[in-house]
Coordinates of C-alpha atoms in Angstrom, one line a residue:
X1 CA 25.2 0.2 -63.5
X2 CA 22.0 -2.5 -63.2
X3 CA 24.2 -3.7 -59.5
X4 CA 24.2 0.1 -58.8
X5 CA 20.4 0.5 -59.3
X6 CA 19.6 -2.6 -57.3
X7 CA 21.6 -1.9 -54.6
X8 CA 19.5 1.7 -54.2
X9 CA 16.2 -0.2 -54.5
X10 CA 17.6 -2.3 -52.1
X11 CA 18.9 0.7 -49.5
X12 CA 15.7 2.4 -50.4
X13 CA 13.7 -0.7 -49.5
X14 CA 15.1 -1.5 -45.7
X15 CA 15.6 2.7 -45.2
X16 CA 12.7 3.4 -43.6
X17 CA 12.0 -0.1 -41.4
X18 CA 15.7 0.3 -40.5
X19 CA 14.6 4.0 -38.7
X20 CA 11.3 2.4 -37.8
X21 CA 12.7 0.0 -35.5
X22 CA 15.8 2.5 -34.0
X23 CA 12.8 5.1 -33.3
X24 CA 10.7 2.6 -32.0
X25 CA 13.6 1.4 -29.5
X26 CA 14.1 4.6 -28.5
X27 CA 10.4 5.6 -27.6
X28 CA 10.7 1.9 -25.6
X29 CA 13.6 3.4 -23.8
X30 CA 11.4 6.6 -22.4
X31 CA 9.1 3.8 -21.1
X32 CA 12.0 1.6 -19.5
X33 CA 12.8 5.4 -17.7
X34 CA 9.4 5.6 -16.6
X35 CA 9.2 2.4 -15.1
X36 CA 12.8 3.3 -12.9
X37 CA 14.8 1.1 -15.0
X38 CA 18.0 1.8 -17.0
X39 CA 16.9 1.6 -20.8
X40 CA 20.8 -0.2 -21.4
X41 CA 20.0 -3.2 -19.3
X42 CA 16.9 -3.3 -20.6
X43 CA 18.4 -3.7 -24.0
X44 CA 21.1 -5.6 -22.7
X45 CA 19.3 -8.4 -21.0
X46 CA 17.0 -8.5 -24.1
X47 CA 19.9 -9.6 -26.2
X48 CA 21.6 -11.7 -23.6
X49 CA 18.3 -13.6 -23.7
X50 CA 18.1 -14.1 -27.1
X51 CA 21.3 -14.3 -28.6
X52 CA 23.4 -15.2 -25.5
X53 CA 24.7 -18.6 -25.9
X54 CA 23.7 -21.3 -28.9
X55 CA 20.8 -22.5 -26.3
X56 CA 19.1 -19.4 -26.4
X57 CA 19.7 -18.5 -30.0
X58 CA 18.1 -21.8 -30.2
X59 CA 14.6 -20.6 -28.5
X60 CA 14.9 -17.6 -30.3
X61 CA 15.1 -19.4 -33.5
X62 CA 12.2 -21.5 -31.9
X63 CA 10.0 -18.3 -32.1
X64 CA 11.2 -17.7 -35.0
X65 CA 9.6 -20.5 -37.5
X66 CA 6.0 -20.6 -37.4
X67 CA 6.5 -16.5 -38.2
X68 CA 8.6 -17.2 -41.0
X69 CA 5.9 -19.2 -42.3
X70 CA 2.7 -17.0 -41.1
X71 CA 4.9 -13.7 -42.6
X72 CA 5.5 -15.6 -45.8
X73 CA 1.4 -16.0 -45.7
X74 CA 0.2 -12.9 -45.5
X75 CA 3.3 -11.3 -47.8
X76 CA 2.0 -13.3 -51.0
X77 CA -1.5 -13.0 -50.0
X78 CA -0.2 -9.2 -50.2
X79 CA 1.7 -9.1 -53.8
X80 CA -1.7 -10.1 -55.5
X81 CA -3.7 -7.4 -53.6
X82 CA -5.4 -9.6 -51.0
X83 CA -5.4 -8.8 -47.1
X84 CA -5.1 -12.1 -45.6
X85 CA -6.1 -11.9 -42.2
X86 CA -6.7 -15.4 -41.8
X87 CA -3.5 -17.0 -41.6
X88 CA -4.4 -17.4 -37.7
X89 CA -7.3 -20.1 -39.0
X90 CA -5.0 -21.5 -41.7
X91 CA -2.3 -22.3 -39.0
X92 CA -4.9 -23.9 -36.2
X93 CA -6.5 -25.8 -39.6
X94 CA -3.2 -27.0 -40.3
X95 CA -2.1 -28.0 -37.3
X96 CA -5.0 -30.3 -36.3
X97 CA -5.0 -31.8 -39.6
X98 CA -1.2 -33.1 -38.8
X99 CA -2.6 -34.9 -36.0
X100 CA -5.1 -36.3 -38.0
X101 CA -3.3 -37.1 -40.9
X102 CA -0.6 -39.2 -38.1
X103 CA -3.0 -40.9 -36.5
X104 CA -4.8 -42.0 -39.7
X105 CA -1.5 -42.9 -41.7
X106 CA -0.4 -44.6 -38.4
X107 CA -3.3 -46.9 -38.5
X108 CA -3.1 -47.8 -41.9
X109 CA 0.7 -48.2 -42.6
X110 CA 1.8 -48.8 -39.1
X111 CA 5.2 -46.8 -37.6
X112 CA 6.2 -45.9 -41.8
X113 CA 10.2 -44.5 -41.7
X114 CA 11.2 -40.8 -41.3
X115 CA 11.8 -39.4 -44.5
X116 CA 8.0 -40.8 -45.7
X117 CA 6.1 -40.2 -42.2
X118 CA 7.5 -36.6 -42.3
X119 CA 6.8 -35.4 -45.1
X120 CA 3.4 -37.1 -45.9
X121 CA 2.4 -34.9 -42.2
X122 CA 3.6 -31.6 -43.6
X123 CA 2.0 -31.8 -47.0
X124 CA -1.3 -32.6 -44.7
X125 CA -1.0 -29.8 -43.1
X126 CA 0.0 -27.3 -45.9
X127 CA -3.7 -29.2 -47.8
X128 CA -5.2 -28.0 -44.7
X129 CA -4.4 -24.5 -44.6
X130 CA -4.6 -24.1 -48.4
X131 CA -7.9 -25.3 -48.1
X132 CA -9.2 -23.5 -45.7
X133 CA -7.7 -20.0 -47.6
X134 CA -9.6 -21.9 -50.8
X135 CA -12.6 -20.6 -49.0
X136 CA -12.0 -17.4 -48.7
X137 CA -10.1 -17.0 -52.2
X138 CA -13.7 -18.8 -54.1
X139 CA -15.7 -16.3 -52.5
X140 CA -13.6 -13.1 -53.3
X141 CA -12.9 -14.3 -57.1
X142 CA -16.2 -15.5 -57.8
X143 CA -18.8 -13.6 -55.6
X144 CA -16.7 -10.4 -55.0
X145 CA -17.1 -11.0 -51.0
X146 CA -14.0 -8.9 -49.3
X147 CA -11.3 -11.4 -47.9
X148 CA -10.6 -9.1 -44.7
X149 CA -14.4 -10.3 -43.8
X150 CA -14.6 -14.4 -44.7
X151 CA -10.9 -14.6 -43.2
X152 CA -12.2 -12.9 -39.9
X153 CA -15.0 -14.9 -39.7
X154 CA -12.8 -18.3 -40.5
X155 CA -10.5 -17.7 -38.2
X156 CA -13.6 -18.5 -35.5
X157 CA -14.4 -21.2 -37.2
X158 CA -11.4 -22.7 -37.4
X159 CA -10.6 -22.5 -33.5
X160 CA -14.4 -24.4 -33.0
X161 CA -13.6 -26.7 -36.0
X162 CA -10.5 -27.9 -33.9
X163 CA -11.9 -28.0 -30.6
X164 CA -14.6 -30.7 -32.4
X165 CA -12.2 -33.1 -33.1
X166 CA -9.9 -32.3 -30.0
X167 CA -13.1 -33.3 -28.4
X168 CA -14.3 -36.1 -30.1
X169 CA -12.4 -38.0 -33.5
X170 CA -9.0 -37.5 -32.5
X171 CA -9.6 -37.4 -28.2
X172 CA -7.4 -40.1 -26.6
X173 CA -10.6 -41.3 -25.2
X174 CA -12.4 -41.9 -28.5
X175 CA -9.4 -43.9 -29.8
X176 CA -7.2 -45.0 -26.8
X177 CA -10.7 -46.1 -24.5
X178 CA -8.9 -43.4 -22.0
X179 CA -11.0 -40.5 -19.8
X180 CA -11.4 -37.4 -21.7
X181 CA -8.7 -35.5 -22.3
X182 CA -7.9 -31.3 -23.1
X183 CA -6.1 -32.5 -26.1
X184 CA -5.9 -34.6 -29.2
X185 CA -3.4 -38.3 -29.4
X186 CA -0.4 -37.6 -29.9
X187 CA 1.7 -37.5 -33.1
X188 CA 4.0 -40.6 -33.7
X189 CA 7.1 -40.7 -32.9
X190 CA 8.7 -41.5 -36.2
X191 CA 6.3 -38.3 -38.0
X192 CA 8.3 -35.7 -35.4
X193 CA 10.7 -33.3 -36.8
X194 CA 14.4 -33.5 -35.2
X195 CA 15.0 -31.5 -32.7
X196 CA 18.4 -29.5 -33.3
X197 CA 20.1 -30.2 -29.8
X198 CA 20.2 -34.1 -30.6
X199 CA 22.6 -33.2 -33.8
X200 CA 24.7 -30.6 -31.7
X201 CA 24.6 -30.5 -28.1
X202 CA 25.5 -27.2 -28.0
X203 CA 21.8 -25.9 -28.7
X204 CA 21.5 -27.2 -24.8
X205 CA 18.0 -26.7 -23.0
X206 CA 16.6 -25.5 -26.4
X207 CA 13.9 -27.4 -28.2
X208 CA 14.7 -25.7 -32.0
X209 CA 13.9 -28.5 -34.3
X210 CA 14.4 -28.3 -38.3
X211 CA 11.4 -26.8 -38.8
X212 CA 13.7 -23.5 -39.3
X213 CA 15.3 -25.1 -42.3
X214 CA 11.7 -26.1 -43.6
X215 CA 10.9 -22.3 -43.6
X216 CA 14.1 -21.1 -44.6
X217 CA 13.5 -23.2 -47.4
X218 CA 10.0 -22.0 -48.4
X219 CA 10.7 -18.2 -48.0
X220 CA 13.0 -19.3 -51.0
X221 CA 10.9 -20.9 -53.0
X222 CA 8.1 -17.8 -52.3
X223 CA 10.9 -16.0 -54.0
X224 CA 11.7 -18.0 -56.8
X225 CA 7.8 -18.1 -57.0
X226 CA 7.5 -14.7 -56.9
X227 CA 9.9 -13.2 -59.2
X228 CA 11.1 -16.2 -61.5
X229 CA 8.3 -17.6 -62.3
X230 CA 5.2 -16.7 -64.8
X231 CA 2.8 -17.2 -62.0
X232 CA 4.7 -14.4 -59.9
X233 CA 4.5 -12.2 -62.8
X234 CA 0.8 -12.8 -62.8
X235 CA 0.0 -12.3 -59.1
X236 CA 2.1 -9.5 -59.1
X237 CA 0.5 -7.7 -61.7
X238 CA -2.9 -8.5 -60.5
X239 CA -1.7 -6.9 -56.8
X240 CA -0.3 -3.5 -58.8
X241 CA -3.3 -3.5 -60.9
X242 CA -6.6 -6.2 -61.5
X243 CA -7.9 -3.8 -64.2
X244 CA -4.6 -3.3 -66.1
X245 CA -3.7 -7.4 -65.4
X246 CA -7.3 -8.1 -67.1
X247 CA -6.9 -5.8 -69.6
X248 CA -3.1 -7.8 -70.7
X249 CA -4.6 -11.5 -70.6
X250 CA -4.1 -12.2 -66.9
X251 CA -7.0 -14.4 -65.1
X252 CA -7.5 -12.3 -62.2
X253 CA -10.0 -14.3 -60.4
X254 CA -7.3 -17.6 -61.0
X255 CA -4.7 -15.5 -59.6
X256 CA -6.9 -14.6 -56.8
X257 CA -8.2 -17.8 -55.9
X258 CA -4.1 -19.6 -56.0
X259 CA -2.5 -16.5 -54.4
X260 CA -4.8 -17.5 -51.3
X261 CA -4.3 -21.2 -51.5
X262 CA -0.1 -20.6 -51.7
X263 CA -0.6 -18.3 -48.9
X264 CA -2.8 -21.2 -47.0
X265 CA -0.5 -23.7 -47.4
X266 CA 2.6 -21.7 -45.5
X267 CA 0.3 -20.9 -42.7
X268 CA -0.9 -24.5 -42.7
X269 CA 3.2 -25.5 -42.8
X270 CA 3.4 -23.0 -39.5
X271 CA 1.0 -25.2 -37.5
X272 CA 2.4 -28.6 -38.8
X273 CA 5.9 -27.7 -38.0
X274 CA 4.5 -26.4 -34.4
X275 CA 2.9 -29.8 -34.3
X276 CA 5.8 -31.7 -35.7
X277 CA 8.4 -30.3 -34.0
X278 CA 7.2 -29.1 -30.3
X279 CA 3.8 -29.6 -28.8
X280 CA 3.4 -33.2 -30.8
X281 CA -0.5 -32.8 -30.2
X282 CA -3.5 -29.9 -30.1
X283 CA -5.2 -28.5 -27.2
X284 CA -8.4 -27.7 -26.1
X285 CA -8.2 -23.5 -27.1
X286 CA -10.7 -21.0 -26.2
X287 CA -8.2 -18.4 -28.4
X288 CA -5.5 -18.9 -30.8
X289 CA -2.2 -18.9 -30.4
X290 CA -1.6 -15.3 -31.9
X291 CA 0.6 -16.5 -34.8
X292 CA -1.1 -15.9 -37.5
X293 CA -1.9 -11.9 -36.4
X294 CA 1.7 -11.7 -35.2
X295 CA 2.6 -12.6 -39.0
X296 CA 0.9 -9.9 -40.6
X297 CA 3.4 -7.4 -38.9
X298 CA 6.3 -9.2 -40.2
X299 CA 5.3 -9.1 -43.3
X300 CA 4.8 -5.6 -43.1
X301 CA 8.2 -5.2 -41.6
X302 CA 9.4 -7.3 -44.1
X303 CA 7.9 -5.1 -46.8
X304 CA 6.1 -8.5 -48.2
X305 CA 9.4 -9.3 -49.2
X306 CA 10.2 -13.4 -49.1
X307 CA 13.7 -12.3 -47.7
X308 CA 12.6 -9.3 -45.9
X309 CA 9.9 -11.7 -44.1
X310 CA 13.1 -13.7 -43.1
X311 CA 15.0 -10.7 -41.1
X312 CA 11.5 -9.6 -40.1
X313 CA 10.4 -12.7 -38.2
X314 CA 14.0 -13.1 -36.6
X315 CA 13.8 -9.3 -35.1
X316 CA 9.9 -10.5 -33.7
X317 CA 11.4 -14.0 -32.3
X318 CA 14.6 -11.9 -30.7
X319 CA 11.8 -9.5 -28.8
X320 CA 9.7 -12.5 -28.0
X321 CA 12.2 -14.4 -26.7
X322 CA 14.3 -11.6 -24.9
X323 CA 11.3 -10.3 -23.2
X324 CA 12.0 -13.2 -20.1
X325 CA 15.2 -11.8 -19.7
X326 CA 13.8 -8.4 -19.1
X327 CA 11.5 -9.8 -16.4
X328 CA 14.1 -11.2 -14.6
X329 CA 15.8 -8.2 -14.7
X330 CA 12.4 -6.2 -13.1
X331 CA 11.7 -5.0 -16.4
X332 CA 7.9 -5.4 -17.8
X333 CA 8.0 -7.5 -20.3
X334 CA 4.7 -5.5 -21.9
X335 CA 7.6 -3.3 -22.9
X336 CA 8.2 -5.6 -25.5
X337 CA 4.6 -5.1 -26.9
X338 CA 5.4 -1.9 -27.0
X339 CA 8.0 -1.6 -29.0
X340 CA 6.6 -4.0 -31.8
X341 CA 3.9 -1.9 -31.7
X342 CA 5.6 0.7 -32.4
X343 CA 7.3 -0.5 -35.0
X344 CA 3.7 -1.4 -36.9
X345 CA 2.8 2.1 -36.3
X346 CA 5.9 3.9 -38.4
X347 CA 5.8 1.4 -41.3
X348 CA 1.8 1.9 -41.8
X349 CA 2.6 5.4 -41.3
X350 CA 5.2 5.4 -44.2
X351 CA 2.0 3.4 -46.7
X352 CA 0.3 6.2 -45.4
X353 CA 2.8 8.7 -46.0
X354 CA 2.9 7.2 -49.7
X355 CA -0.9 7.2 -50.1
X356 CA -1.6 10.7 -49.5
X357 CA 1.7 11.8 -51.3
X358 CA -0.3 9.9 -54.2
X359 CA -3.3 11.4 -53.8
X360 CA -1.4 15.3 -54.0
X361 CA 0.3 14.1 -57.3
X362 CA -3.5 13.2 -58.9
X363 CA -4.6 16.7 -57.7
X364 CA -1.3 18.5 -59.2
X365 CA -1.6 16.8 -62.2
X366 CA -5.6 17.2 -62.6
X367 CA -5.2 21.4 -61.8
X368 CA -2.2 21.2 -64.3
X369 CA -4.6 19.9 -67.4
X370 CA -7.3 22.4 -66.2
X371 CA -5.0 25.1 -66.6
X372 CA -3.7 24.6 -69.6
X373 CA -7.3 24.1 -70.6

């Protein structure tokens, strides 16, 4: 009976993003039409490039990780009522504090072995980003300032707060007496995650590293968090209802203020792992890389769901990643927007949907006691 019930939740729970993203592919086909294309090779060279041999499965994975992490950001920011729109800042935060925390353990310790160096520069940059989601948290639980307008706002901040030390404490030419450079020092070698293609050499060209096992792992623990824990219970309740939480015992302004700095600290894992893994220093940006805004429709694909987040980042990475194929084949890759546009519209059309539905019941309900009054 209970595995009956949970399997409905469950059908009733991946119904609607299921028809979401077949209607969205379809509307993308009209557009492949338009464009004098045939909407099968389209389709077909989209998953030739992303799931066509272990090498590309490998880049796909590759897009995959840092939204893992920035879905899993913005999906617990969501279960305790909070709209995180700064898991953009979090992730650049995080990332440049990798670098630092590299060059500065580096210079203490000296070349320190793998399994310290690693994971001493991902708990730097989860600090980062759960600091910097501190910020916005503090002011929300303390000063009732909205989080949709301190995350904006530190999202700026964040890209000028890197670009400061890209330009001056962690330049090469600041610490290595070089010319100026675009970009911080490098992160040493013994600090970089593995990359997957030097365990099997199958994975080819690709440059998946086991970041993707980091995030696998932490969409777990978000779930064990979430639903097996006290704390869970807590946020939860305060996300369904502050006033009711309150009302039982709950801290809601705690709840607030550690939902935010959870939800920092997997964005902040999204830009060490970037760090870590791939780019193994940070640029000069005028603009971020996107990661962070990307991840708030996953998590809505993923209905804020730890293991929903999961299947949602792989679909995004398999769109990002397959879009190059479709290029080659003549096909705008903008088509690829599209669709994951798309696919944003129908699931905040189905909240809507709910919303209003909501509202009706109220009305019903209040013209039902008026008339028996």
């Amino acid at each position: 009976m209970e595995r009956n019930s949970k399997l409905k939740i469950f059908i009733e729970n991946i119904k609607f993003p299921l028809l979401a993203i077949l209607l969205s592919f379809l509307i993308g086909a009209l557009f492949i039409i338009w464009t004098d294309n045939n909407p099968l090779v389209a389709y077909g060279a989209l998953l030739s490039g992303s799931l066509g041999g272990l090498d590309r499965f490998g880049q796909t994975l590759l897009k995959t990780t840092p939204l893992i992490f920035t879905g899993l950001a913005v999906s617990f920011a969501f279960r305790c009522g909070l709209f995180n729109i700064g898991a953009e800042g979090q992730y650049v935060i995080g990332a440049i504090t990798t670098v630092a925390a590299g060059y500065i353990f580096n210079s203490i310790f000296g070349d320190l072995p793998r399994f310290i160096f690693i994971p001493l520069v991902m708990l730097a940059g989860a600090l980062g980003g759960a600091l910097w989601a501190a910020i916005a948290g503090f002011l929300k639980s303390k000063l009732g300032v909205h989080e949709v307008i301190t995350t904006i706002m530190l999202n700026y901040t964040s890209i000028h707060v890197s670009n400061f030390f890209v330009r001056t404490a962690l330049n090469p030419s600041t610490l290595e007496g070089t010319t100026q450079k675009a970009y911080t020092v490098s992160l040493p070698e013994s600090a970089r995650l593995t990359q997957l293609k030097e365990i099997i050499p199958l994975f080819g060209y690709s440059s998946v590293h086991t970041g993707i096992f980091i995030a696998i792992i932490c969409a777990i623990i978000a779930y064990f968090i979430l639903f097996k824990t006290t704390l869970g219970y807590e946020i939860r309740s305060v996300g369904q209802n502050s006033h009711a939480a309150e009302y039982g015992g709950i801290s809601v302004s705690k709840n607030l203020v550690l939902a935010m700095i959870i939800s920092g600290m997997f964005a902040g894992l999204a830009g060490a792992t970037q760090v870590a893994g791939l780019n193994y220093k940070v640029d000069m940006a005028p603009i971020s890389p996107g990661y962070g805004f990307t991840g708030i429709a996953v998590a809505l694909v993923g209905k804020n769901h730890p293991l929903g987040v999961l299947a949602s980042a792989l679909l995004f990475g398999i769109l990002s990643n397959g879009a190059r194929r479709m290029q080659i084949e003549g096909i705008p890759k903008e088509v690829v927007g599209i669709i994951q546009g798309i696919i944003i519209i129908f699931i905040a059309g189905e909240r809507i949907i709910k919303f209003v539905s909501k509202i009706r019941e109220r009305r019903n309900r209040k013209s039902n006691v008026e008339g028996v009054n």
